[in-house]
CSV table of C-alpha atoms in Angstrom, one decimal:
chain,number,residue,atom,x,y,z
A,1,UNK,CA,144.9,43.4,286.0
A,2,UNK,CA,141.4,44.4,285.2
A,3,UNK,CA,139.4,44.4,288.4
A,4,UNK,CA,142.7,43.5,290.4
A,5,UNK,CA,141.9,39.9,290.1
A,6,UNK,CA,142.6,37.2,287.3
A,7,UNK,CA,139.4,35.7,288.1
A,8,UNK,CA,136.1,37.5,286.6
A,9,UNK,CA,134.2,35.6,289.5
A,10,UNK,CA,136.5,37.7,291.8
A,11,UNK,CA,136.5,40.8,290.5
A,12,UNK,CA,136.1,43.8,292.6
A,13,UNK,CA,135.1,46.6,290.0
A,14,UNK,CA,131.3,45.6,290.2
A,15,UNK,CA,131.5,45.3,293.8
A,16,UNK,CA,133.7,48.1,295.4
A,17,UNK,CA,136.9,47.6,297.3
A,18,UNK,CA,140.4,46.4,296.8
A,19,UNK,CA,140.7,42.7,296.8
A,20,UNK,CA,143.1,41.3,299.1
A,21,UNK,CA,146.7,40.0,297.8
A,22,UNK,CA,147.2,36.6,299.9
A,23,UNK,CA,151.2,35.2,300.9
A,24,UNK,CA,150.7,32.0,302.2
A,25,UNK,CA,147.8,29.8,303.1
A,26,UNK,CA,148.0,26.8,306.0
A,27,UNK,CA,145.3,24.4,307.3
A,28,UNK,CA,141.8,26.8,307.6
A,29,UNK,CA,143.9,29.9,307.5
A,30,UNK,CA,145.2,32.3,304.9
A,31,UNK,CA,147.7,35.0,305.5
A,32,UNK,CA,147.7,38.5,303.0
A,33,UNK,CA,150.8,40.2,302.0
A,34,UNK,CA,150.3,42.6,305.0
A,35,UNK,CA,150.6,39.5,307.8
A,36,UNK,CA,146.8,39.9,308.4
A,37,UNK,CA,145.6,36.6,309.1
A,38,UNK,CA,142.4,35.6,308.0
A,39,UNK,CA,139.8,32.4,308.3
A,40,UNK,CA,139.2,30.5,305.2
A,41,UNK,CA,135.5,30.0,304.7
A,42,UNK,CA,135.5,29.6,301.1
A,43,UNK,CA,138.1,26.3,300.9
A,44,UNK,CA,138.7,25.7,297.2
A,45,UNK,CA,139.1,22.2,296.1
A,46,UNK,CA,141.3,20.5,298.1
A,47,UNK,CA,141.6,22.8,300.7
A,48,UNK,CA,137.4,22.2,301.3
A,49,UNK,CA,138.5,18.8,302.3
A,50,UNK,CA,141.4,18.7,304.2
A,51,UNK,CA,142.6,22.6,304.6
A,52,UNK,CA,145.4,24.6,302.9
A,53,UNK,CA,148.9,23.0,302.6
A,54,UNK,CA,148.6,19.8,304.7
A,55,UNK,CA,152.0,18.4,305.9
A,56,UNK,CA,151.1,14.4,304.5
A,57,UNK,CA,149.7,15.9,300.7
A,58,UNK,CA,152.8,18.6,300.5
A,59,UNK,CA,155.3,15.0,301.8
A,60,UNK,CA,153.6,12.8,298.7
A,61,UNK,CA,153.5,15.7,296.2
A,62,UNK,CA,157.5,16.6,296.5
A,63,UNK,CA,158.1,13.2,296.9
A,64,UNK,CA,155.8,12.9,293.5
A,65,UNK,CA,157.9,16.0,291.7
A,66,UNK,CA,161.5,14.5,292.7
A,67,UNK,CA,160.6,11.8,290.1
A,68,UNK,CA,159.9,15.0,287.2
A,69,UNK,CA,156.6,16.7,286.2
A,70,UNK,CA,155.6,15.4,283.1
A,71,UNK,CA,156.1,12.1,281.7
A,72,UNK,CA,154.4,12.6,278.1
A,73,UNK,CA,153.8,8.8,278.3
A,74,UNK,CA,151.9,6.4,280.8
A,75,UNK,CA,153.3,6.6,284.7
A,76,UNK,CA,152.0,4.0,287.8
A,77,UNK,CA,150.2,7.0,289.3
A,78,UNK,CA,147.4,7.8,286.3
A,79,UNK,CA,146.7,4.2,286.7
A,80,UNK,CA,146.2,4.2,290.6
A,81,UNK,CA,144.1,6.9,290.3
A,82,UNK,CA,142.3,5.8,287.5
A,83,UNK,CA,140.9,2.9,289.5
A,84,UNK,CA,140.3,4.9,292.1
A,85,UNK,CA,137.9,6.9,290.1
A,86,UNK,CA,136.2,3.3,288.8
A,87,UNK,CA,136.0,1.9,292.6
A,88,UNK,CA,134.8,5.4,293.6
A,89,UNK,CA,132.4,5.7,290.9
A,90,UNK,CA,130.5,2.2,290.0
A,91,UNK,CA,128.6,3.1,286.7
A,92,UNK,CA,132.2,4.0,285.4
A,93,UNK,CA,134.0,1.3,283.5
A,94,UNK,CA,136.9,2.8,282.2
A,95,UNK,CA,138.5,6.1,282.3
A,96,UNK,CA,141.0,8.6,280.2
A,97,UNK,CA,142.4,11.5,281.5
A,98,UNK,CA,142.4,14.3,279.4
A,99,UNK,CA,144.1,17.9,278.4
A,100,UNK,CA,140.8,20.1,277.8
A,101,UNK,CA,137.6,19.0,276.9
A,102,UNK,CA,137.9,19.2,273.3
A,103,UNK,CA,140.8,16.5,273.9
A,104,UNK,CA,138.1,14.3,276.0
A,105,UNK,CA,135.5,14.9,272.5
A,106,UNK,CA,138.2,13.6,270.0
């Protein structure tokens, strides 16, 4: 991979060094392919809120798959979250989850 990365934002080529190849990550920690284990200060997403692989998100999302991945039609979940997003959000009225943001335009 050009840079060693798939990210351009992580690249190393412009900035010297090898980046490191990560395993596994768990709460605020992240382990490389080596067993060196390492703090997490940058927290992506999720993990910024409520660390890496938390026990009661992994027990909801495999309880989530077991019932598939992908419905191609409407599914109690997008609607829970939906009004989450309006209760979270007051200026919002309604909401539509989309693909891409050419999808969202159409």
């Amino acid at each position: 991979m050009p840079g060693g990365v798939s990210s351009p934002v992580r690249a190393f080529k412009s900035v010297g060094g090898n980046p490191v190849v990560f395993d596994r990550v768990k709460g605020a920690y992240a382990w490389d392919v080596d067993e060196n284990k390492y703090i997490d200060y940058v927290g992506t997403w999720g993990p910024a809120i409520i660390g890496h692989a938390d026990d009661a998100v992994l027990d909801a999302v495999k309880a989530t798959m077991d019932k598939g991945t992908s419905f191609g039609a409407p599914c109690p979940l997008e609607n829970e979250l939906a009004k989450m997003v309006i209760d979270a959000v007051p200026s919002v009225e309604m909401v539509r989850f989309t693909n891409s943001g050419t999808e969202a335009c159409m």
